[in-house]
């Protein structure tokens, strides 16, 4: 892999390592903390999956292969789904496992069908950010009533602010890719649009 094939690999590696460390920490914490119905274990799984996804993304290059381009997106999507399920456990909602499986099935079929080729890069970006935005939107919709009733409206907005920011980011990047298919939003390119969210992951990972 040459230097131009993955312009910000070093930064993506840092994000992967940070997610892995925090995932391990949440995993250890879940053994001693009695969170609601295993919410902490879900959040540990989310961070470990995200770390693995970024680890694969850091290996992107030419020729394009399945795991760095397709496998990473499947891990990200699985991570978002595990995070949402953990939030359902925390807010004492019955997990919507059938819906989770449906989203994962759509993601798997879509990413595998598109494949890793450069010709499908724009479609892959739209699918990744579009499905991610939908998962976060559904999570926020599900949290609205239980968190507002238990903790109050102000607490709902403060505690869900990171999810709202992710929703706006994902939606914006999907729309940018749709409106400008030739300007690829793949995360391994050293553009300002990529560096800002990656630094956001570094600064915002709990």
mmCIF file of C-alpha atoms in Angstrom, residues 1-187:
data_model
loop_
_atom_site.group_PDB
_atom_site.id
_atom_site.type_symbol
_atom_site.label_atom_id
_atom_site.label_comp_id
_atom_site.label_asym_id
_atom_site.label_seq_id
_atom_site.Cartn_x
_atom_site.Cartn_y
_atom_site.Cartn_z
ATOM 1 C CA UNK A 1 0.000 0.000 0.000
ATOM 2 C CA UNK A 2 1.525 3.306 -1.020
ATOM 3 C CA UNK A 3 1.294 6.517 0.947
ATOM 4 C CA UNK A 4 -1.340 8.014 -1.351
ATOM 5 C CA UNK A 5 -3.738 5.091 -1.043
ATOM 6 C CA UNK A 6 -4.698 5.867 2.552
ATOM 7 C CA UNK A 7 -3.830 9.463 3.323
ATOM 8 C CA UNK A 8 -4.880 9.554 6.973
ATOM 9 C CA UNK A 9 -4.149 5.963 7.994
ATOM 10 C CA UNK A 10 -2.197 7.120 11.047
ATOM 11 C CA UNK A 11 -5.213 9.069 12.305
ATOM 12 C CA UNK A 12 -7.593 6.185 11.668
ATOM 13 C CA UNK A 13 -5.218 3.873 13.578
ATOM 14 C CA UNK A 14 -5.402 6.246 16.563
ATOM 15 C CA UNK A 15 -9.200 6.173 16.497
ATOM 16 C CA UNK A 16 -9.163 2.363 16.275
ATOM 17 C CA UNK A 17 -6.828 2.107 19.265
ATOM 18 C CA UNK A 18 -8.884 4.543 21.316
ATOM 19 C CA UNK A 19 -12.123 2.682 20.661
ATOM 20 C CA UNK A 20 -10.445 -0.618 21.558
ATOM 21 C CA UNK A 21 -9.119 0.763 24.848
ATOM 22 C CA UNK A 22 -12.451 2.242 25.863
ATOM 23 C CA UNK A 23 -14.272 -0.890 24.726
ATOM 24 C CA UNK A 24 -12.058 -3.010 26.946
ATOM 25 C CA UNK A 25 -12.637 -0.588 29.814
ATOM 26 C CA UNK A 26 -16.423 -0.716 29.426
ATOM 27 C CA UNK A 27 -16.188 -4.500 29.179
ATOM 28 C CA UNK A 28 -14.301 -4.743 32.462
ATOM 29 C CA UNK A 29 -16.628 -2.206 34.023
ATOM 30 C CA UNK A 30 -19.680 -4.188 32.970
ATOM 31 C CA UNK A 31 -18.430 -7.056 35.142
ATOM 32 C CA UNK A 32 -18.594 -4.924 38.286
ATOM 33 C CA UNK A 33 -21.229 -2.317 37.415
ATOM 34 C CA UNK A 34 -24.831 -3.435 37.575
ATOM 35 C CA UNK A 35 -26.150 -1.384 34.673
ATOM 36 C CA UNK A 36 -29.631 -1.840 33.380
ATOM 37 C CA UNK A 37 -29.971 -5.182 31.598
ATOM 38 C CA UNK A 38 -26.383 -5.260 30.436
ATOM 39 C CA UNK A 39 -26.280 -1.800 28.875
ATOM 40 C CA UNK A 40 -22.570 -1.398 29.654
ATOM 41 C CA UNK A 41 -21.770 -4.713 27.963
ATOM 42 C CA UNK A 42 -23.582 -3.465 24.851
ATOM 43 C CA UNK A 43 -21.601 -0.227 24.895
ATOM 44 C CA UNK A 44 -18.394 -2.206 25.256
ATOM 45 C CA UNK A 45 -19.378 -4.263 22.224
ATOM 46 C CA UNK A 46 -20.165 -1.091 20.280
ATOM 47 C CA UNK A 47 -16.730 0.381 20.953
ATOM 48 C CA UNK A 48 -14.883 -2.838 20.163
ATOM 49 C CA UNK A 49 -16.781 -3.181 16.884
ATOM 50 C CA UNK A 50 -16.038 0.425 15.993
ATOM 51 C CA UNK A 51 -12.377 -0.105 16.831
ATOM 52 C CA UNK A 52 -12.270 -3.165 14.579
ATOM 53 C CA UNK A 53 -14.000 -1.220 11.821
ATOM 54 C CA UNK A 54 -11.467 1.593 11.989
ATOM 55 C CA UNK A 55 -8.635 -0.957 12.116
ATOM 56 C CA UNK A 56 -9.853 -2.385 8.826
ATOM 57 C CA UNK A 57 -10.383 1.101 7.379
ATOM 58 C CA UNK A 58 -6.767 1.985 8.174
ATOM 59 C CA UNK A 59 -5.692 -0.808 5.827
ATOM 60 C CA UNK A 60 -7.484 0.550 2.784
ATOM 61 C CA UNK A 61 -5.422 0.805 -0.347
ATOM 62 C CA UNK A 62 -5.007 -0.457 -3.886
ATOM 63 C CA UNK A 63 -5.940 -2.967 -5.059
ATOM 64 C CA UNK A 64 -9.192 -2.704 -3.159
ATOM 65 C CA UNK A 65 -10.096 -5.810 -1.192
ATOM 66 C CA UNK A 66 -13.226 -6.984 0.607
ATOM 67 C CA UNK A 67 -12.471 -6.534 4.311
ATOM 68 C CA UNK A 68 -11.057 -2.979 4.405
ATOM 69 C CA UNK A 69 -13.880 -1.597 2.249
ATOM 70 C CA UNK A 70 -16.869 -3.879 2.842
ATOM 71 C CA UNK A 71 -16.017 -5.596 6.118
ATOM 72 C CA UNK A 72 -15.291 -2.299 7.870
ATOM 73 C CA UNK A 73 -18.723 -0.930 6.961
ATOM 74 C CA UNK A 74 -20.417 -4.109 8.173
ATOM 75 C CA UNK A 75 -18.596 -3.778 11.509
ATOM 76 C CA UNK A 76 -19.618 -0.122 11.795
ATOM 77 C CA UNK A 77 -23.245 -0.982 11.085
ATOM 78 C CA UNK A 78 -23.163 -3.810 13.609
ATOM 79 C CA UNK A 79 -21.664 -1.422 16.147
ATOM 80 C CA UNK A 80 -24.429 1.139 15.649
ATOM 81 C CA UNK A 81 -27.015 -1.600 16.098
ATOM 82 C CA UNK A 82 -25.397 -2.883 19.290
ATOM 83 C CA UNK A 83 -25.248 0.678 20.640
ATOM 84 C CA UNK A 84 -28.943 1.165 19.916
ATOM 85 C CA UNK A 85 -29.824 -2.108 21.619
ATOM 86 C CA UNK A 86 -27.822 -1.026 24.673
ATOM 87 C CA UNK A 87 -29.750 2.236 24.785
ATOM 88 C CA UNK A 88 -32.996 0.277 24.621
ATOM 89 C CA UNK A 89 -31.833 -1.797 27.594
ATOM 90 C CA UNK A 90 -30.808 1.326 29.503
ATOM 91 C CA UNK A 91 -34.169 3.010 28.921
ATOM 92 C CA UNK A 92 -36.029 -0.205 29.837
ATOM 93 C CA UNK A 93 -37.485 -0.738 26.377
ATOM 94 C CA UNK A 94 -38.024 -4.196 24.926
ATOM 95 C CA UNK A 95 -35.179 -4.655 22.407
ATOM 96 C CA UNK A 96 -36.454 -4.404 18.835
ATOM 97 C CA UNK A 97 -34.426 -7.388 17.692
ATOM 98 C CA UNK A 98 -36.464 -8.052 14.561
ATOM 99 C CA UNK A 99 -35.884 -4.499 13.393
ATOM 100 C CA UNK A 100 -32.182 -4.768 14.249
ATOM 101 C CA UNK A 101 -31.893 -7.943 12.186
ATOM 102 C CA UNK A 102 -33.718 -6.279 9.296
ATOM 103 C CA UNK A 103 -31.293 -3.346 9.235
ATOM 104 C CA UNK A 104 -28.333 -5.714 9.408
ATOM 105 C CA UNK A 105 -29.725 -7.861 6.605
ATOM 106 C CA UNK A 106 -30.211 -4.788 4.402
ATOM 107 C CA UNK A 107 -26.690 -3.596 5.195
ATOM 108 C CA UNK A 108 -25.130 -6.979 4.486
ATOM 109 C CA UNK A 109 -26.931 -7.443 1.167
ATOM 110 C CA UNK A 110 -26.208 -3.860 0.125
ATOM 111 C CA UNK A 111 -22.516 -3.768 0.986
ATOM 112 C CA UNK A 112 -21.814 -7.222 -0.432
ATOM 113 C CA UNK A 113 -23.692 -6.386 -3.640
ATOM 114 C CA UNK A 114 -21.763 -3.127 -4.105
ATOM 115 C CA UNK A 115 -18.452 -4.739 -3.243
ATOM 116 C CA UNK A 116 -15.091 -3.013 -2.724
ATOM 117 C CA UNK A 117 -14.534 -1.730 -6.269
ATOM 118 C CA UNK A 118 -13.866 1.966 -6.826
ATOM 119 C CA UNK A 119 -16.823 2.128 -9.220
ATOM 120 C CA UNK A 120 -19.166 1.502 -6.310
ATOM 121 C CA UNK A 121 -17.488 3.898 -3.871
ATOM 122 C CA UNK A 122 -20.166 6.595 -4.025
ATOM 123 C CA UNK A 123 -22.991 4.092 -3.543
ATOM 124 C CA UNK A 124 -21.105 2.464 -0.670
ATOM 125 C CA UNK A 125 -20.652 5.838 1.062
ATOM 126 C CA UNK A 126 -24.344 6.723 0.675
ATOM 127 C CA UNK A 127 -25.380 3.326 2.030
ATOM 128 C CA UNK A 128 -22.979 3.511 4.983
ATOM 129 C CA UNK A 129 -23.934 7.002 6.115
ATOM 130 C CA UNK A 130 -27.589 6.668 5.135
ATOM 131 C CA UNK A 131 -28.196 3.477 7.091
ATOM 132 C CA UNK A 132 -26.142 4.810 10.003
ATOM 133 C CA UNK A 133 -28.295 7.940 10.099
ATOM 134 C CA UNK A 134 -31.473 5.862 10.054
ATOM 135 C CA UNK A 135 -30.283 3.714 12.974
ATOM 136 C CA UNK A 136 -29.462 6.802 15.041
ATOM 137 C CA UNK A 137 -32.774 8.440 14.101
ATOM 138 C CA UNK A 138 -34.665 5.343 15.197
ATOM 139 C CA UNK A 139 -32.663 5.201 18.436
ATOM 140 C CA UNK A 140 -33.475 8.824 19.249
ATOM 141 C CA UNK A 141 -37.129 8.278 18.448
ATOM 142 C CA UNK A 142 -37.230 5.345 20.831
ATOM 143 C CA UNK A 143 -35.475 7.277 23.605
ATOM 144 C CA UNK A 144 -37.742 10.326 23.432
ATOM 145 C CA UNK A 145 -40.538 9.143 25.688
ATOM 146 C CA UNK A 146 -38.761 6.969 28.296
ATOM 147 C CA UNK A 147 -35.855 9.352 28.946
ATOM 148 C CA UNK A 148 -38.062 12.443 28.959
ATOM 149 C CA UNK A 149 -40.491 10.878 31.414
ATOM 150 C CA UNK A 150 -37.799 9.525 33.747
ATOM 151 C CA UNK A 151 -35.216 12.326 33.688
ATOM 152 C CA UNK A 152 -36.988 15.368 32.234
ATOM 153 C CA UNK A 153 -36.819 17.218 28.923
ATOM 154 C CA UNK A 154 -33.547 19.065 29.592
ATOM 155 C CA UNK A 155 -31.761 15.852 30.569
ATOM 156 C CA UNK A 156 -33.039 14.164 27.420
ATOM 157 C CA UNK A 157 -31.532 16.840 25.168
ATOM 158 C CA UNK A 158 -28.195 16.928 27.003
ATOM 159 C CA UNK A 159 -27.751 13.168 27.169
ATOM 160 C CA UNK A 160 -28.727 12.620 23.535
ATOM 161 C CA UNK A 161 -26.740 15.559 22.114
ATOM 162 C CA UNK A 162 -23.874 13.337 20.824
ATOM 163 C CA UNK A 163 -26.374 11.131 18.989
ATOM 164 C CA UNK A 164 -27.991 14.205 17.400
ATOM 165 C CA UNK A 165 -24.573 15.416 16.243
ATOM 166 C CA UNK A 166 -23.804 12.021 14.713
ATOM 167 C CA UNK A 167 -27.211 12.018 12.994
ATOM 168 C CA UNK A 168 -26.576 15.443 11.469
ATOM 169 C CA UNK A 169 -23.051 14.455 10.412
ATOM 170 C CA UNK A 170 -24.125 11.189 8.786
ATOM 171 C CA UNK A 171 -27.088 12.773 7.029
ATOM 172 C CA UNK A 172 -24.948 15.627 5.740
ATOM 173 C CA UNK A 173 -22.238 13.351 4.388
ATOM 174 C CA UNK A 174 -24.753 11.101 2.661
ATOM 175 C CA UNK A 175 -26.392 14.128 1.030
ATOM 176 C CA UNK A 176 -23.031 15.565 -0.057
ATOM 177 C CA UNK A 177 -22.182 12.257 -1.709
ATOM 178 C CA UNK A 178 -25.564 12.077 -3.454
ATOM 179 C CA UNK A 179 -25.271 15.637 -4.757
ATOM 180 C CA UNK A 180 -21.624 15.260 -5.820
ATOM 181 C CA UNK A 181 -20.935 11.601 -6.703
ATOM 182 C CA UNK A 182 -17.480 12.352 -8.111
ATOM 183 C CA UNK A 183 -16.243 13.827 -4.823
ATOM 184 C CA UNK A 184 -15.850 10.683 -2.780
ATOM 185 C CA UNK A 185 -16.453 10.914 0.970
ATOM 186 C CA UNK A 186 -14.525 7.735 1.798
ATOM 187 C CA UNK A 187 -13.017 8.093 5.249
#
